[in-house]
Amino acid sequence: MDVQIWTWLLVGVSFALYFGIAIWARAGSTKEFYVAGGGVSPLANGMATAADWMSAASFISMAGIISFAGYDGSVYLMGWTGGYVLLALLLAPYLRKFGKFTVPDFIGDRYYSNTARTVAVICALIVSFTYVAGQMRGVGIVFSQFLQVEITTGVVIGMAVVLVFAFLGGMKGITYTQVAQYCVLIFAFMVPAIFISIQMTGNIIPQIGMGGRVEDGTYLLQKLDNLHTQLGFKEYTEGTKSTWDVFAITLALMAGTAGLPHVIVRFFTVPNVKDARKSAGWALLLIAILYTTAPAVSVFARTNLIETVSNQEYSSLPEWFKNWENMGLIAWSDKNEDGKIQYVNGEATTGKPEFTDARGANGERIISNASSETNELYVDRDIMVLANPEIAQLPAWVIALVAAGGLAAALSTAAGLLLVISTSVSHDLIKKQLKPDISDKGELLAARISIFVAVVVAGIFGIYPPGFVAAVVALAFGLAAASFFPAIVLGIFDKRMNRQGAISGMIVGIILMLFYMIRFKTGLIGVLDPLPPSEWWFGTSPEGFGTVAMTVNVVISVIVSRLTPAPPEDVQDIVENIRIPSGAGEAHDH
């Protein structure tokens, strides 16, 4: 059986499972729609959180980044795992005790102001859309590769699927679908990793295999460093970022993930605070399985890629190379016309700045490469995980399994995010501000309409994406770190924090972050080109600038709050109460 049949089969079966679950867990009330009725077991919630957390960026792009960036890629591992710990210890239990569905809800009530709530809604929408765009792109890449359709078509199929989940079940449908998606995605990530680990090092545990020896007795990492040095790349195990920048990026990713709205909501779907802590523990364990395997997968993939293509005859290359080439995610131009592939330093590692892609008279691709005279190969780093089993010549069902896993990862996160977008609109804007007397039914309708609009917008972002998946996502974290995180933490731990402080902090933080992002990363189309790294403030990369913006936010919030009147007594009492561990009387409804 060839790969394509297996793909249709595995993707079909897993989708049938997701749909079945979504229909079985239909939501009847707004409480079920927003927080699954608050009755999900800690293990199930842990799995759902893990699936929500591990997006297409974790599944597809993260190992890809590490396999190209080497040691520098470790900031993503540290930041994304560390952020989860921060969330589980500092925020989740307190927010759960406060008993609010959404982040804007918490901020609106804690800062007793609708302005604060609106600012929080806007921040939530900016962050969620930035993040969803990356997911939709991931869905598009997977569908287009394995079903052999255009990326655009892939994104459209993905949109339709997410709509069905989110429409039917809301949070309840999504929670149980995500449990299934976690199982699919972790299985899909681990099976090839274990196979390849045995193949290359004879060790069944990829995390250990990564530090193991290959057949001729050298260490695998040593071998990869040697391959890199021969081809003129920097050593794989050496980093290029400054210590400050590594610190800044890691902290921005940590605070950003802890402030991500769709993950925080997860802690309201369990019965009580004790379960919230338990499910956080489970989720951390389940996430760690993937995150500790990712660096191993990157090492395996990178070594296999270099050995398969470097100095090989183009005509003798395996079929997978041609497949990815047709999609434009691998590009080769024979500069010295010897029919062999020369893969040396000077390649574009992000995007395709050096390859200008023109079409010849008959529609064939002409790729001219400006900067590097010798390198002939461009590889898009987002394909490393997807192509890995093919490069290692694993059986067809494993290749198909990875496709199903990538889809599970992207769809589960996209669904969680769309729910946040729709609750922000229906609950925080309409119910709490525009039309307080709306019925439960009306609110559900509003939520479903806003999901529909959100999916369409997200799809448009996915078809015309700003840059590539993981970088876009990293910026979403920067935005969350710069806006939400300080407001939530200060709201829990600083009794004197008032609405003037929080609002001014959030506004300054997110504007500063957006400014820096536009100035140094994206540019404004047709108006501004992004400035080069030599111009960075304090040598901070745009991904790490969230740390700076967050610090500014905290400072401004504290100063402003001390210069303005204290928050009312009842709000101060709430803050006192949040800190008492529950059991001594649950937080009372306000």
Coordinates of C-alpha atoms in Angstrom, one line a residue:
M1 CA 0.0 0.0 0.0
D2 CA 1.4 3.4 -0.9
V3 CA 1.6 6.4 1.4
Q4 CA -1.3 8.1 -0.1
I5 CA -3.8 5.4 0.7
W6 CA -2.5 5.0 4.2
T7 CA -2.8 8.8 4.7
W8 CA -6.4 8.9 3.5
L9 CA -7.1 5.9 5.8
L10 CA -5.4 7.2 9.0
V11 CA -6.5 10.8 8.5
G12 CA -10.0 9.6 7.7
V13 CA -10.2 7.3 10.8
S14 CA -8.8 9.9 13.1
F15 CA -11.2 12.5 11.8
A16 CA -14.2 10.2 12.1
L17 CA -13.2 9.7 15.7
Y18 CA -13.0 13.5 16.3
F19 CA -16.4 14.1 14.6
G20 CA -18.0 11.2 16.5
I21 CA -16.7 12.7 19.8
A22 CA -17.8 16.2 18.9
I23 CA -21.3 15.0 18.2
W24 CA -21.4 12.8 21.3
A25 CA -20.3 15.8 23.5
R26 CA -22.7 18.4 22.1
A27 CA -23.1 21.5 24.3
G28 CA -26.5 22.2 25.6
S29 CA -25.9 25.3 27.8
T30 CA -23.5 28.3 27.6
K31 CA -21.6 26.9 30.6
E32 CA -21.0 23.7 28.7
F33 CA -20.1 25.7 25.6
Y34 CA -17.6 27.9 27.4
V35 CA -16.1 25.6 30.1
A36 CA -17.4 22.1 29.3
G37 CA -19.8 22.4 32.3
G38 CA -16.8 22.4 34.6
G39 CA -16.8 18.7 35.1
V40 CA -13.8 17.2 33.3
S41 CA -11.4 14.8 35.1
P42 CA -7.9 16.0 35.8
L43 CA -6.2 13.4 33.5
A44 CA -8.6 14.2 30.6
N45 CA -8.2 17.9 31.2
G46 CA -4.4 17.4 31.3
M47 CA -4.4 15.6 27.9
A48 CA -6.7 18.3 26.5
T49 CA -4.4 21.1 27.8
A50 CA -1.4 19.3 26.3
A51 CA -3.1 19.0 22.9
D52 CA -4.1 22.7 23.1
W53 CA -0.6 23.7 24.1
M54 CA 1.2 21.6 21.5
S55 CA 0.3 23.4 18.4
A56 CA 1.4 22.9 14.8
A57 CA 4.4 25.0 15.9
S58 CA 5.4 22.4 18.5
F59 CA 4.7 19.5 16.3
I60 CA 5.9 20.7 12.9
S61 CA 8.1 23.7 13.3
M62 CA 9.9 23.4 16.6
A63 CA 12.0 20.4 15.7
G64 CA 12.6 22.1 12.3
I65 CA 13.9 25.3 13.9
I66 CA 16.2 23.3 16.2
S67 CA 17.5 21.3 13.3
F68 CA 18.5 24.4 11.5
A69 CA 19.4 26.6 14.5
G70 CA 21.1 23.9 16.5
Y71 CA 21.9 25.1 20.0
D72 CA 20.1 28.4 19.5
G73 CA 16.8 26.6 19.1
S74 CA 16.9 25.5 22.7
V75 CA 15.3 28.8 23.7
Y76 CA 12.0 27.5 22.4
L77 CA 12.3 24.3 24.4
M78 CA 13.2 26.2 27.6
G79 CA 10.7 29.0 27.1
W80 CA 7.7 26.8 26.2
T81 CA 8.2 24.2 28.8
G82 CA 9.2 26.8 31.5
G83 CA 6.2 28.9 30.7
Y84 CA 3.9 26.0 31.4
V85 CA 5.4 25.6 34.9
L86 CA 4.9 29.3 35.5
L87 CA 1.3 29.0 34.5
A88 CA 0.6 26.0 36.6
L89 CA 2.2 27.5 39.8
L90 CA 1.5 31.2 39.6
L91 CA -1.7 31.7 37.7
A92 CA -3.9 28.7 37.1
P93 CA -5.0 27.9 40.7
Y94 CA -5.7 31.5 41.5
L95 CA -7.7 32.2 38.4
R96 CA -9.6 29.0 39.0
K97 CA -10.5 30.2 42.5
F98 CA -11.6 33.5 41.1
G99 CA -14.1 31.5 39.0
K100 CA -14.0 33.5 35.7
F101 CA -14.4 32.0 32.3
T102 CA -12.0 34.2 30.4
V103 CA -9.0 36.4 30.8
P104 CA -10.9 39.6 29.9
D105 CA -13.5 38.6 32.4
F106 CA -10.9 38.3 35.2
I107 CA -9.4 41.6 34.2
G108 CA -12.7 43.4 33.9
D109 CA -13.9 42.2 37.3
R110 CA -10.6 42.6 39.1
Y111 CA -10.1 46.1 37.8
Y112 CA -13.8 46.9 38.2
S113 CA -14.0 48.6 34.8
N114 CA -15.4 47.9 31.3
T115 CA -12.5 49.9 29.7
A116 CA -10.1 47.4 31.2
R117 CA -12.3 44.5 29.9
T118 CA -12.4 46.0 26.4
V119 CA -8.6 46.6 26.3
A120 CA -8.2 42.9 27.4
V121 CA -10.6 41.7 24.7
I122 CA -8.6 43.6 22.0
C123 CA -5.3 42.1 23.3
A124 CA -6.9 38.6 23.4
L125 CA -8.0 39.0 19.8
I126 CA -4.6 40.3 18.6
V127 CA -2.8 37.5 20.3
S128 CA -5.2 34.8 19.2
F129 CA -5.3 35.8 15.6
T130 CA -1.5 36.0 15.3
Y131 CA -1.4 32.5 16.7
V132 CA -4.3 31.1 14.7
A133 CA -2.7 32.3 11.5
G134 CA 0.3 30.0 12.2
Q135 CA -1.9 27.0 12.9
M136 CA -3.9 27.4 9.7
R137 CA -0.7 27.6 7.7
G138 CA 0.4 24.4 9.3
V139 CA -2.9 22.7 8.4
G140 CA -2.4 23.9 4.8
I141 CA 1.1 22.5 4.6
V142 CA 0.1 19.1 5.8
F143 CA -3.1 18.8 3.7
S144 CA -1.3 20.0 0.6
Q145 CA 1.5 17.6 0.9
F146 CA -0.4 14.5 1.7
L147 CA -3.5 15.0 -0.3
Q148 CA -1.5 16.6 -3.1
V149 CA -3.6 19.7 -3.3
E150 CA -2.7 23.4 -3.3
I151 CA -1.9 25.0 0.1
T152 CA -4.9 27.3 -0.3
T153 CA -7.2 24.3 -0.7
G154 CA -5.5 22.7 2.3
V155 CA -6.3 25.7 4.4
V156 CA -9.9 25.7 3.3
I157 CA -10.4 22.1 4.2
G158 CA -8.9 22.8 7.6
M159 CA -11.3 25.7 8.1
A160 CA -14.3 23.5 7.4
V161 CA -13.1 20.8 9.9
V162 CA -12.5 23.2 12.7
L163 CA -15.8 24.9 12.2
V164 CA -17.7 21.6 12.7
F165 CA -15.9 20.8 16.0
A166 CA -16.3 24.3 17.4
F167 CA -19.8 24.8 16.2
L168 CA -21.2 21.6 17.6
G169 CA -19.5 21.2 20.9
G170 CA -18.0 24.4 22.1
M171 CA -15.6 23.7 24.9
K172 CA -17.2 20.4 25.8
G173 CA -16.8 19.0 22.3
I174 CA -13.3 20.5 22.0
T175 CA -12.2 19.1 25.3
Y176 CA -12.9 15.5 24.5
T177 CA -11.8 15.9 20.9
Q178 CA -8.5 17.2 22.2
V179 CA -8.0 14.1 24.4
A180 CA -8.2 12.0 21.2
Q181 CA -6.0 14.5 19.3
Y182 CA -3.3 14.3 22.0
C183 CA -3.2 10.5 21.7
V184 CA -2.9 10.8 17.9
L185 CA -0.3 13.5 18.0
I186 CA 2.0 12.0 20.6
F187 CA 1.8 8.6 19.0
A188 CA 2.6 10.1 15.6
F189 CA 5.6 12.0 17.0
M190 CA 7.1 9.2 19.0
V191 CA 6.8 6.2 16.6
P192 CA 9.1 7.7 13.9
A193 CA 11.4 9.0 16.6
I194 CA 11.8 5.6 18.2
F195 CA 12.2 3.9 14.8
I196 CA 14.9 6.3 13.7
S197 CA 16.6 6.2 17.0
I198 CA 16.9 2.4 16.8
Q199 CA 18.0 2.7 13.1
M200 CA 20.8 5.2 13.9
T201 CA 22.0 4.4 17.4
G202 CA 20.4 1.1 18.3
N203 CA 18.8 2.8 21.3
I204 CA 15.0 2.5 21.8
I205 CA 14.7 5.8 23.7
P206 CA 15.2 8.8 21.4
Q207 CA 16.2 11.1 24.2
I208 CA 19.1 8.8 25.0
G209 CA 19.8 7.8 21.4
M210 CA 20.5 11.5 20.7
G211 CA 23.5 11.3 22.9
G212 CA 24.4 7.8 21.8
R213 CA 27.0 6.5 19.3
V214 CA 26.5 5.6 15.7
E215 CA 27.8 2.5 14.0
D216 CA 31.4 3.5 13.7
G217 CA 31.6 4.4 17.4
T218 CA 31.6 8.2 17.2
Y219 CA 28.9 10.1 19.0
L220 CA 26.0 11.1 16.9
L221 CA 26.3 14.8 17.9
Q222 CA 30.0 14.7 17.1
K223 CA 29.3 13.3 13.7
L224 CA 26.7 16.0 13.0
D225 CA 29.2 18.7 14.1
N226 CA 31.7 17.3 11.7
L227 CA 29.2 17.2 8.8
H228 CA 28.4 20.8 9.6
T229 CA 32.0 21.9 9.7
Q230 CA 32.7 20.2 6.4
L231 CA 29.9 22.0 4.7
G232 CA 30.8 25.3 6.2
F233 CA 27.9 25.6 8.6
K234 CA 28.6 26.5 12.2
E235 CA 28.9 23.6 14.6
Y236 CA 25.5 22.3 15.5
T237 CA 26.1 22.3 19.3
E238 CA 27.4 25.9 19.3
G239 CA 25.2 28.9 19.7
T240 CA 25.3 32.4 18.0
K241 CA 22.9 34.3 20.2
S242 CA 24.2 36.5 23.1
T243 CA 23.5 35.4 26.6
W244 CA 21.2 38.4 27.2
D245 CA 19.2 37.6 24.1
V246 CA 18.8 33.9 25.0
F247 CA 17.5 35.1 28.4
A248 CA 15.2 37.6 26.9
I249 CA 13.6 35.3 24.4
T250 CA 13.2 32.5 27.0
L251 CA 11.6 34.8 29.5
A252 CA 9.3 36.4 26.8
L253 CA 8.2 32.9 25.7
M254 CA 7.7 31.8 29.3
A255 CA 5.6 34.9 30.3
G256 CA 3.8 34.8 27.0
T257 CA 2.7 31.2 27.3
A258 CA 1.6 31.8 30.8
G259 CA -0.6 34.7 29.5
L260 CA -2.0 32.8 26.6
P261 CA -5.8 33.0 26.9
H262 CA -6.7 29.6 25.4
V263 CA -4.6 27.7 27.9
I264 CA -5.8 29.6 30.9
V265 CA -9.4 28.8 30.1
R266 CA -8.5 25.1 30.4
F267 CA -8.3 25.4 34.1
F268 CA -12.0 26.3 34.4
T269 CA -13.1 23.0 32.9
V270 CA -12.3 21.0 36.1
P271 CA -14.6 20.9 39.2
N272 CA -12.3 22.6 41.7
V273 CA -8.9 24.2 42.5
K274 CA -7.3 20.9 43.6
D275 CA -8.1 19.3 40.3
A276 CA -6.8 22.4 38.5
R277 CA -3.4 21.8 40.1
K278 CA -3.6 18.1 39.3
S279 CA -4.4 18.6 35.7
A280 CA -1.6 21.1 35.4
G281 CA 0.8 18.4 36.7
W282 CA -0.5 15.8 34.2
A283 CA -0.3 18.3 31.3
L284 CA 3.3 19.1 32.2
L285 CA 4.3 15.5 32.1
L286 CA 2.4 14.9 28.8
I287 CA 4.0 17.9 27.2
A288 CA 7.5 17.0 28.4
I289 CA 7.2 13.7 26.4
L290 CA 7.1 15.7 23.2
Y291 CA 9.4 18.5 24.2
T292 CA 12.3 16.2 25.3
T293 CA 12.0 14.2 22.1
A294 CA 12.0 17.2 19.8
P295 CA 15.7 17.9 20.0
A296 CA 16.4 14.2 19.3
V297 CA 14.2 14.3 16.2
S298 CA 16.0 17.5 15.0
V299 CA 19.4 15.8 15.3
F300 CA 18.2 12.7 13.5
A301 CA 16.5 14.7 10.7
R302 CA 19.4 17.0 10.1
T303 CA 21.9 14.2 9.9
N304 CA 19.7 12.1 7.6
L305 CA 19.0 15.1 5.4
I306 CA 22.7 16.0 4.9
E307 CA 23.7 12.4 4.3
T308 CA 20.9 11.8 1.8
V309 CA 21.3 14.9 -0.4
S310 CA 24.8 16.2 0.0
N311 CA 26.9 15.5 -3.2
Q312 CA 24.3 13.1 -4.6
E313 CA 23.3 12.8 -8.2
Y314 CA 20.0 14.7 -8.6
S315 CA 18.6 12.0 -10.9
S316 CA 19.2 9.3 -8.3
L317 CA 17.3 11.1 -5.4
P318 CA 14.4 9.4 -3.8
E319 CA 10.8 10.2 -4.6
W320 CA 10.1 12.3 -1.4
F321 CA 12.6 14.9 -2.6
K322 CA 10.7 15.4 -5.9
N323 CA 7.3 15.6 -4.0
W324 CA 8.5 18.4 -1.6
E325 CA 10.1 20.1 -4.6
N326 CA 6.9 20.2 -6.5
M327 CA 5.3 22.0 -3.5
G328 CA 8.1 24.5 -3.5
L329 CA 9.3 23.7 0.0
I330 CA 12.6 22.3 -1.4
A331 CA 14.4 24.1 -4.2
W332 CA 17.5 23.1 -6.1
S333 CA 19.4 25.0 -8.8
D334 CA 22.4 23.3 -10.4
K335 CA 25.0 26.1 -10.5
N336 CA 28.1 24.2 -11.6
E337 CA 25.9 22.0 -13.8
D338 CA 27.5 18.7 -12.7
G339 CA 24.1 17.2 -11.9
K340 CA 25.0 16.8 -8.2
I341 CA 23.5 18.6 -5.2
Q342 CA 25.9 20.9 -3.4
Y343 CA 24.5 21.7 0.0
V344 CA 26.9 24.2 1.8
N345 CA 26.6 27.2 4.0
G346 CA 25.0 30.3 2.4
E347 CA 21.5 28.8 2.3
A348 CA 18.5 30.7 3.3
T349 CA 17.5 29.3 6.6
T350 CA 14.3 31.4 7.1
G351 CA 12.0 32.2 4.3
K352 CA 13.5 32.4 0.8
P353 CA 15.3 35.7 0.6
E354 CA 18.0 34.4 -1.7
F355 CA 16.0 32.5 -4.2
T356 CA 14.0 34.7 -6.5
D357 CA 11.5 32.4 -8.0
A358 CA 10.5 33.2 -11.6
R359 CA 8.5 31.1 -14.0
G360 CA 10.0 30.5 -17.5
A361 CA 8.1 30.8 -20.7
N362 CA 6.6 27.3 -20.5
G363 CA 5.8 27.6 -16.8
E364 CA 8.9 25.7 -15.5
R365 CA 10.6 27.1 -12.4
I366 CA 13.7 29.2 -12.8
I367 CA 15.4 29.8 -9.5
S368 CA 18.2 32.3 -9.5
N369 CA 20.2 32.6 -6.3
A370 CA 21.8 35.9 -5.6
S371 CA 24.0 35.7 -2.6
S372 CA 25.6 32.3 -2.5
E373 CA 27.5 31.1 -5.5
T374 CA 28.1 27.5 -4.3
N375 CA 25.0 26.4 -2.4
E376 CA 22.4 24.8 -4.6
L377 CA 19.8 23.7 -2.1
Y378 CA 17.0 25.5 -0.2
V379 CA 15.1 23.5 2.4
D380 CA 12.1 25.0 4.2
R381 CA 12.5 24.2 7.8
D382 CA 8.9 23.5 8.4
I383 CA 9.1 20.2 6.5
M384 CA 11.8 18.6 8.7
V385 CA 9.4 16.6 10.9
L386 CA 7.0 15.8 8.1
A387 CA 9.7 14.6 5.7
N388 CA 11.8 12.9 8.5
P389 CA 10.2 9.4 8.2
E390 CA 10.4 9.5 4.4
I391 CA 14.1 10.5 4.5
A392 CA 14.8 7.6 6.9
Q393 CA 12.8 5.2 4.6
L394 CA 10.4 4.1 7.2
P395 CA 7.3 2.1 6.2
A396 CA 4.4 4.0 4.5
W397 CA 2.0 3.8 7.5
V398 CA 4.5 5.7 9.7
I399 CA 4.7 8.5 7.1
A400 CA 0.9 8.7 7.0
L401 CA 0.8 8.6 10.8
V402 CA 2.9 11.8 11.0
A403 CA 0.5 13.5 8.6
A404 CA -2.4 12.6 10.9
G405 CA -0.4 13.8 13.9
G406 CA 0.4 17.2 12.4
L407 CA -3.2 17.7 11.6
A408 CA -4.3 16.7 15.1
A409 CA -1.8 19.2 16.6
A410 CA -2.8 22.1 14.4
L411 CA -6.5 21.5 14.6
S412 CA -6.7 21.1 18.4
T413 CA -4.9 24.4 19.0
A414 CA -6.9 26.2 16.3
A415 CA -10.1 25.0 17.8
G416 CA -9.1 26.2 21.3
L417 CA -8.1 29.6 20.0
L418 CA -11.3 30.1 18.0
L419 CA -13.2 29.4 21.1
V420 CA -11.3 32.1 22.9
I421 CA -12.0 34.5 20.0
S422 CA -15.7 33.7 20.1
T423 CA -16.1 33.9 23.9
S424 CA -14.2 37.3 23.8
V425 CA -16.9 38.6 21.5
S426 CA -20.0 36.9 22.7
H427 CA -19.4 36.8 26.5
D428 CA -17.1 39.8 27.2
L429 CA -18.3 42.3 24.6
I430 CA -22.0 41.4 24.0
K431 CA -23.1 39.9 27.3
K432 CA -21.1 42.0 29.6
Q433 CA -21.3 45.3 27.8
L434 CA -23.5 45.8 24.8
K435 CA -26.5 43.7 25.7
P436 CA -26.5 42.4 29.3
D437 CA -30.1 41.0 29.1
I438 CA -29.3 38.6 26.3
S439 CA -30.7 35.0 26.8
D440 CA -28.5 31.9 27.1
K441 CA -29.7 30.9 23.6
G442 CA -28.9 34.3 22.1
E443 CA -25.4 34.2 23.7
L444 CA -24.7 30.8 22.2
L445 CA -25.9 32.0 18.8
A446 CA -23.6 35.0 19.0
A447 CA -20.7 32.7 20.0
R448 CA -21.3 30.5 17.0
I449 CA -21.5 33.4 14.6
S450 CA -18.3 34.9 15.9
I451 CA -16.6 31.5 15.5
F452 CA -17.6 31.5 11.9
V453 CA -16.3 35.0 11.2
A454 CA -13.1 34.1 13.1
V455 CA -12.5 31.0 11.1
V456 CA -12.8 32.9 7.8
V457 CA -10.4 35.6 8.9
A458 CA -8.0 33.0 10.2
G459 CA -8.2 31.2 6.9
I460 CA -7.3 34.4 5.0
F461 CA -4.3 34.8 7.3
G462 CA -3.3 31.2 6.6
I463 CA -3.5 31.6 2.9
Y464 CA -1.5 34.9 2.9
P465 CA 0.7 34.2 5.9
P466 CA 3.1 36.7 7.5
G467 CA 6.4 34.8 7.5
F468 CA 6.5 31.2 8.7
V469 CA 4.7 29.3 11.4
A470 CA 6.9 29.3 14.5
A471 CA 8.3 32.8 14.1
V472 CA 4.7 34.2 13.9
V473 CA 3.8 32.2 17.0
A474 CA 6.8 33.5 18.9
L475 CA 5.6 37.0 18.2
A476 CA 2.2 36.1 19.5
F477 CA 3.9 35.1 22.8
G478 CA 5.7 38.4 22.9
L479 CA 2.4 40.2 22.6
A480 CA 0.8 38.2 25.3
A481 CA 3.8 38.7 27.6
A482 CA 3.7 42.5 27.0
S483 CA 0.0 42.9 27.6
F484 CA -1.8 40.2 29.7
F485 CA 0.9 38.7 31.9
P486 CA 1.6 41.7 34.1
A487 CA -2.0 42.6 34.5
I488 CA -2.9 39.1 35.7
V489 CA 0.1 38.6 38.0
L490 CA -0.2 42.1 39.6
G491 CA -4.0 41.5 39.8
I492 CA -3.4 38.4 41.9
F493 CA -0.4 39.4 44.0
D494 CA -0.7 43.2 44.3
K495 CA -3.6 44.4 46.4
R496 CA -2.9 48.1 45.6
M497 CA -3.0 47.6 41.8
N498 CA -6.0 49.6 40.4
R499 CA -7.6 50.0 37.1
Q500 CA -5.7 53.1 36.0
G501 CA -2.4 51.3 36.5
A502 CA -3.5 48.1 34.7
I503 CA -5.0 49.8 31.7
S504 CA -2.1 52.2 31.1
G505 CA 0.4 49.3 31.6
M506 CA -1.4 47.1 29.1
I507 CA -1.8 49.8 26.5
V508 CA 1.8 50.9 26.7
G509 CA 3.1 47.3 26.7
I510 CA 1.2 46.1 23.6
I511 CA 1.8 49.3 21.6
L512 CA 5.6 49.1 22.4
M513 CA 5.7 45.5 21.4
L514 CA 3.8 46.1 18.1
F515 CA 6.0 49.0 17.3
Y516 CA 9.2 47.0 17.8
M517 CA 7.8 44.1 15.9
I518 CA 6.8 46.2 12.9
R519 CA 10.0 48.2 13.0
F520 CA 12.5 45.3 13.2
K521 CA 10.6 42.2 12.0
T522 CA 7.7 42.7 9.6
G523 CA 8.0 46.3 8.3
L524 CA 4.9 48.0 7.0
I525 CA 4.2 46.8 3.5
G526 CA 5.2 49.4 1.0
V527 CA 6.0 52.0 3.7
L528 CA 8.8 50.7 6.0
D529 CA 11.4 48.1 5.6
P530 CA 12.4 46.3 8.8
L531 CA 15.7 47.5 10.3
P532 CA 18.7 45.1 10.4
P533 CA 19.9 43.4 13.7
S534 CA 22.7 45.9 14.1
E535 CA 20.0 48.5 15.0
W536 CA 18.3 46.3 17.8
W537 CA 17.9 48.1 21.1
F538 CA 20.3 46.6 23.8
G539 CA 20.9 43.8 21.3
T540 CA 17.4 42.4 21.9
S541 CA 15.8 40.4 19.0
P542 CA 12.1 41.1 18.2
E543 CA 11.3 37.6 19.7
G544 CA 12.9 38.6 23.0
F545 CA 11.6 42.1 23.1
G546 CA 8.5 40.9 24.9
T547 CA 10.6 40.8 28.0
V548 CA 11.5 44.5 27.7
A549 CA 7.9 45.5 26.9
M550 CA 6.7 43.5 29.8
T551 CA 9.1 45.2 32.3
V552 CA 8.0 48.6 31.0
N553 CA 4.4 47.5 31.5
V554 CA 5.0 46.4 35.1
V555 CA 6.9 49.6 36.0
I556 CA 4.2 51.9 34.5
S557 CA 1.4 49.9 36.1
V558 CA 3.0 50.1 39.6
I559 CA 3.8 53.8 39.3
V560 CA 0.4 54.9 38.0
S561 CA -1.4 52.8 40.5
R562 CA 0.5 54.4 43.4
L563 CA -0.3 57.9 42.1
T564 CA -4.1 57.2 41.7
P565 CA -6.7 56.2 44.4
A566 CA -6.7 52.7 45.8
P567 CA -9.1 50.1 44.4
P568 CA -12.5 49.8 46.3
E569 CA -12.6 47.7 49.5
D570 CA -14.6 44.8 48.0
V571 CA -12.0 44.4 45.2
Q572 CA -9.2 44.4 47.8
D573 CA -11.2 41.7 49.7
I574 CA -11.4 39.5 46.6
V575 CA -7.6 39.7 46.2
E576 CA -7.2 38.7 49.9
N577 CA -9.5 35.8 49.3
I578 CA -7.9 34.5 46.1
R579 CA -4.8 33.6 48.0
I580 CA -6.4 31.4 50.7
P581 CA -6.2 27.8 49.4
S582 CA -9.6 26.6 48.6
G583 CA -11.5 24.2 50.8
A584 CA -11.6 27.1 53.3
G585 CA -14.6 28.3 51.4
E586 CA -14.7 28.6 47.6
A587 CA -14.6 32.1 46.1
H588 CA -18.1 33.5 46.3
D589 CA -19.8 34.7 43.1
H590 CA -19.9 38.5 42.6

